Amino acid sequence: MANILGALEVAKRALQAQQLAQEVTGHNIANANTEGYSKQEAVMVTTRPYANPTFQSRTTPGQVGTGVKISTIRRFRDDFLDLEIRKEKSDLGAWNAKHKLYGELEVVFAEPQDTGFNEVLNEFWNSWQELSVNPENFAIRSQLKEQAITLTTAINQINQNLRDIRLDINEEIKVKVDEINSIAEQIKDLNDQIAKVELSGDKANDYRDKRDLLLDKLSEIVNIDYNEMDNGMVYVRVGGRTLVSGMFLHKLEARHSNYDAQMVEVYWENTHDKPLLTTGELKGLLESRDDIVPHYQRMLDDFSKTLIDEVNKIHRQGYGMADSILSPPPGRDFFEGDSASNIKVNDDIIFDPNLIAASKSGRAGDGRIALEIAQLQNTLFDIGTKRNITFSQYYQGMVADLGVEAQRGKRMAENQDMLVKKLENYRESFSGVSLDEETSNMLRYQHAYNAAARFMTTIDEMLAKLIEDTGRVGR
Amino acid sequence: MFRITNKMMADKVMYDLNANIRKLDVLYEKLSTGKELNRPSDNPIDVTRSLQYRTTISNTDQYMKNMDTAISWMNFTDSALNDIDKILIRVKELAVRGATESNSEQSRYAIGEEIKALADEALNVANSSYAGRFIFGGYKTVKDPREPYETPFDPQTYNYEGDNGKMEIEIDKSVKIVYNFTGREVFVRGDKTLFQDLKELGDAMQGTSHLNTEQIEEKIEEVDDWIDHILKYRAMVGARVNRLERAKERMRDLNINNQKLLSEREDLDLPKTVSNLKTQESVYQAALSAAARVLQPTLLDFLR
């Protein structure tokens, strides 16, 4: 015989279950735009049925259901996609850092432009040509002096800009290290919370979402690998070495470099070990600061050094306007310095342009030295690692290299971004909240709730019938 | 089943709108700068070419400037030699007249004076300067207290004080040309200067005792030789000017050609860009209206 009070229990369970499901729906809708949120679902299962013995058989008509319950609140999440996305995000971080850098370098080497370095260099050689034609002309000497100062200032400026870019990147590296530590700290705290919640058998869905989001962010900055332990905590490694292991934290540290006091190096805290970085934004930044920018600095240094040496070599053989003709040439340098940072025009020449040694014989109208220097423009040199190249070709090659690299950086950053977007799209397809879906669920649960309430009313009426109207026969 | 959520649609719309805006931005930048190339990565190969053309153009501009300077210098040289030529012809006329025996001593004296005056005039021409530079002094183009040095030819002794300096300019990559003639080349033959010869002629005219016809005849022959000599140099100046004019012409053609090539690389193809812009703008408009349609409705709009 069925148990009418049991039926009330079924109704109650139904009401509770539908209401909880509705709450989950509300939670989904509320978090439709929350970053990192995964759709949740109240998983309904039937409660344990009981056997209903009868007169004829001990077991027929069979098991009777006892209603519904929410077995768990499930989170829609695909771990494999997460792994894939984080791997690609690391590369995206690295390319983004380089893409940004090349954008800045292209501002430094702004070409082709009427005021670009290429033109400054052309003007410099032309001024020597002018002087070779009018070696005794003071106005032309002054003009050459000005052009030479423009050239050296331009070189100093480019060098300073490159240095500034490196310093900016250096600051960014410090910030990134702080960010890694802060994320690691938060992951550690979430590990704690998740383990506590899940000890009781519940699923710490929202905490897990938060932790997954942190792992996403972390993977963009450094190359990480990670795995989840049995207690629900994650074990995160950077380059094979532990960053977070459950409740333990090994921080990174940006410490001043031994080679360059203004720059920092990244170490594991309180050790002399550097993390093994293979990709990620931090790696991109370090590569930018330590390889890419210095490459251009070095090229500019080689350029400056060769320019200083070659111009001086010839200039030393000449006479200025006031030098004694009877003595050998005074051996005056035109440029001073030996690199892009300190190249400058000889102070004496700045003070008196008549000291520019244009003359080979010492005579005022002799512009042969000036002409020899002017001809350096089309002379082939070995500059740095480049063989048989003119100064202009060297600079143009540098700009071309930069252009190709910048183009590649942009393309790679865009492609990688597209790839990550695509993967995130897959994840969103699986984990994201669809308002249409939630709305239709809302209606489903509402209808079920209404029906369960009606069922309860029906049982209530049946009980009332039994209690109030039964046994009154013949009254 | 591949679920599509609202966030996916919104993201996609934003991504596409962004991509559209970026393309528009590139076109706007090109239009506002008027340049196809605005940074090295726009087209590394074309940027390098453009820099090469710019350098070549700057080079050829300077070579043309050099040639202009040399041409005007030589034109001035030519006109100086022309003056000398006129003086010599006048000297010869006077000398021939003075050589006839019928002339009185006084008139020969006067002719002698005139010849000597002409010698000074020729000296002045030889000491003349162009743009502040002595044209016949070799490298000694200006007064120089170090030597000391005043003029290419000493007005007293008529001696050459300049040097043998050859002024060279570059007129093309490692092609050099000499554009001056030294006083020694033009005005010195043997161990005497033109002016000394003329002065001697003048002195011979004024010979105190008797008319030395033979000596004068000899001197007149020398004047003839000088006329030939100067003519030879005028011809050389003319030939060199012609050569420079031709070289300049060629350089100008080259320059125009390079300017054209540079412009093809660097300058904007306006019709193409504007039509691209129009296309891109309508694509953007379409994307916007699609976005408006996609982002609007949810099931809620249709439930009562």
Coordinates of C-alpha atoms in Angstrom, one line a residue, chain A residues 32-35 39 106 109-115 118-119 122-123 125-127 129-130 132-136 143 319-325 361-368 371 374-375 377-378 392-393 395-397 399-400 402-407 410 414 417-418 421 424-426 428-440 442-443, chain B residues 1-9 11-12 15 22 26 35 37-48 50-63 65-66 69-70 73 131-134 137-144 146-147 161-176 179 262 266 297-300 303:
Chain A
A32 CA 26.8 35.7 -17.8
N33 CA 29.5 38.4 -18.2
T34 CA 31.8 37.4 -15.4
E35 CA 35.3 36.8 -16.7
K39 CA 28.2 27.6 -16.7
E106 CA 59.9 51.8 -35.6
F109 CA 63.9 54.5 -36.7
A110 CA 61.1 56.4 -38.4
E111 CA 61.8 55.8 -42.1
P112 CA 61.3 56.7 -44.8
Q113 CA 61.1 60.4 -43.8
D114 CA 62.4 63.7 -45.0
T115 CA 63.8 64.2 -41.5
N118 CA 69.1 58.5 -43.7
E119 CA 68.6 62.1 -44.8
N122 CA 73.2 62.3 -46.7
E123 CA 73.3 65.9 -45.7
W125 CA 78.3 63.9 -46.8
N126 CA 76.9 66.7 -49.0
S127 CA 78.4 69.3 -46.6
Q129 CA 81.3 67.9 -50.9
E130 CA 80.3 71.6 -50.5
S132 CA 85.6 70.4 -51.1
V133 CA 84.4 73.0 -53.6
N134 CA 84.7 76.0 -51.3
P135 CA 87.3 75.1 -48.7
E136 CA 88.2 78.7 -47.8
Q143 CA 77.4 74.8 -42.1
Y319 CA 95.5 71.3 -42.5
G320 CA 93.0 73.8 -41.1
M321 CA 92.9 77.4 -42.3
A322 CA 95.3 78.6 -39.6
D323 CA 97.7 75.7 -39.4
S324 CA 101.3 76.3 -40.3
I325 CA 102.1 75.2 -43.8
S361 CA 98.7 71.0 -48.9
G362 CA 97.8 73.5 -46.2
R363 CA 96.8 76.0 -48.9
A364 CA 93.4 77.7 -48.4
G365 CA 91.9 76.7 -51.8
D366 CA 92.9 73.0 -51.5
G367 CA 89.8 70.9 -50.7
R368 CA 91.3 67.5 -51.3
L371 CA 86.7 65.6 -50.9
A374 CA 83.1 63.2 -48.8
Q375 CA 84.0 60.1 -50.9
Q377 CA 80.0 58.0 -48.5
N378 CA 80.5 55.6 -51.4
S392 CA 74.2 54.3 -46.0
Q393 CA 73.8 50.6 -47.0
Y395 CA 71.9 51.9 -42.0
Q396 CA 69.4 50.9 -44.7
G397 CA 70.1 47.3 -44.0
V399 CA 66.1 49.6 -41.1
A400 CA 65.2 46.7 -43.5
L402 CA 63.8 46.0 -38.4
G403 CA 61.0 46.2 -40.9
V404 CA 61.1 42.5 -41.6
E405 CA 61.2 41.6 -37.9
A406 CA 58.5 44.1 -37.0
Q407 CA 56.3 42.7 -39.8
K410 CA 53.0 41.8 -36.0
E414 CA 48.0 38.5 -34.8
D417 CA 45.9 36.0 -31.0
M418 CA 43.5 34.5 -33.6
K421 CA 40.6 33.5 -29.7
E424 CA 38.7 30.4 -26.2
N425 CA 35.7 30.3 -28.5
Y426 CA 35.6 26.6 -28.2
E428 CA 33.1 29.5 -24.4
S429 CA 31.0 27.3 -26.5
F430 CA 31.4 24.6 -23.8
S431 CA 31.5 26.7 -20.7
G432 CA 29.8 29.9 -21.5
V433 CA 26.4 31.1 -20.4
S434 CA 23.8 31.2 -23.1
L435 CA 20.9 33.5 -22.1
D436 CA 18.5 31.7 -24.4
E437 CA 19.4 28.5 -22.7
E438 CA 19.1 29.9 -19.2
T439 CA 15.7 31.5 -20.1
S440 CA 14.3 28.3 -21.3
M442 CA 14.1 29.1 -16.1
L443 CA 10.8 28.3 -17.7
Chain B
M1 CA 26.6 20.4 -30.5
F2 CA 28.5 23.6 -30.8
R3 CA 26.7 26.0 -28.5
I4 CA 26.8 29.7 -29.4
T5 CA 26.5 31.9 -26.3
N6 CA 25.7 35.6 -26.2
K7 CA 29.2 36.4 -25.1
M8 CA 30.7 34.6 -28.1
M9 CA 28.5 36.6 -30.4
D11 CA 33.1 38.9 -28.8
K12 CA 33.0 38.0 -32.4
Y15 CA 36.7 41.3 -32.9
R22 CA 42.1 48.7 -38.0
V26 CA 45.6 52.1 -42.0
K35 CA 52.5 58.1 -48.2
L37 CA 55.2 53.8 -46.6
N38 CA 54.9 55.2 -43.1
R39 CA 57.2 52.8 -41.2
P40 CA 59.8 50.1 -42.0
S41 CA 57.3 47.2 -41.5
D42 CA 54.8 48.6 -44.0
N43 CA 56.9 47.0 -46.7
P44 CA 60.6 46.4 -45.7
I45 CA 61.7 45.9 -49.2
D46 CA 60.1 49.0 -50.6
V47 CA 61.3 51.0 -47.6
T48 CA 64.9 50.0 -48.2
S50 CA 63.0 54.1 -51.1
L51 CA 66.0 54.9 -48.7
Q52 CA 68.4 53.9 -51.5
Y53 CA 66.7 56.2 -54.0
R54 CA 66.7 59.0 -51.5
T55 CA 70.4 58.6 -51.0
T56 CA 71.0 58.4 -54.8
I57 CA 68.9 61.5 -55.3
S58 CA 70.7 63.4 -52.6
N59 CA 74.0 62.3 -54.2
T60 CA 73.1 63.4 -57.7
D61 CA 71.7 66.7 -56.4
Q62 CA 75.0 67.4 -54.8
Y63 CA 77.0 66.3 -58.0
K65 CA 75.5 71.4 -57.5
N66 CA 79.2 70.7 -57.8
T69 CA 79.9 75.6 -59.4
A70 CA 82.6 74.3 -61.8
W73 CA 83.9 79.0 -62.5
A131 CA 83.3 84.5 -55.6
G132 CA 86.2 85.7 -53.5
R133 CA 88.7 83.2 -54.9
F134 CA 91.6 83.9 -57.2
G137 CA 96.3 81.0 -58.1
G138 CA 96.1 77.3 -57.9
Y139 CA 95.3 76.3 -54.3
K140 CA 96.3 79.8 -53.2
T141 CA 92.8 81.2 -53.7
V142 CA 92.9 83.8 -51.0
K143 CA 95.3 86.2 -49.4
D144 CA 97.2 84.2 -46.8
R146 CA 101.0 82.6 -43.4
E147 CA 103.1 82.7 -46.5
E161 CA 103.2 83.5 -56.7
G162 CA 100.6 80.9 -56.8
D163 CA 101.1 77.1 -56.8
N164 CA 100.3 74.2 -59.1
G165 CA 97.1 73.2 -57.2
K166 CA 94.5 71.4 -59.3
M167 CA 91.0 71.8 -58.0
E168 CA 89.0 68.7 -58.2
I169 CA 85.3 68.1 -57.7
E170 CA 83.4 64.9 -57.8
I171 CA 80.8 64.8 -60.6
D172 CA 79.8 61.2 -60.2
K173 CA 80.7 58.3 -57.9
S174 CA 84.5 58.4 -57.9
V175 CA 84.6 60.4 -61.1
K176 CA 86.6 63.6 -60.6
Y179 CA 88.1 72.7 -63.1
L262 CA 60.9 56.9 -55.4
E266 CA 56.6 56.0 -51.5
P297 CA 17.4 39.9 -29.3
T298 CA 17.3 37.1 -26.8
L299 CA 14.5 34.7 -26.0
L300 CA 13.3 37.2 -23.5
L303 CA 8.3 35.8 -24.1

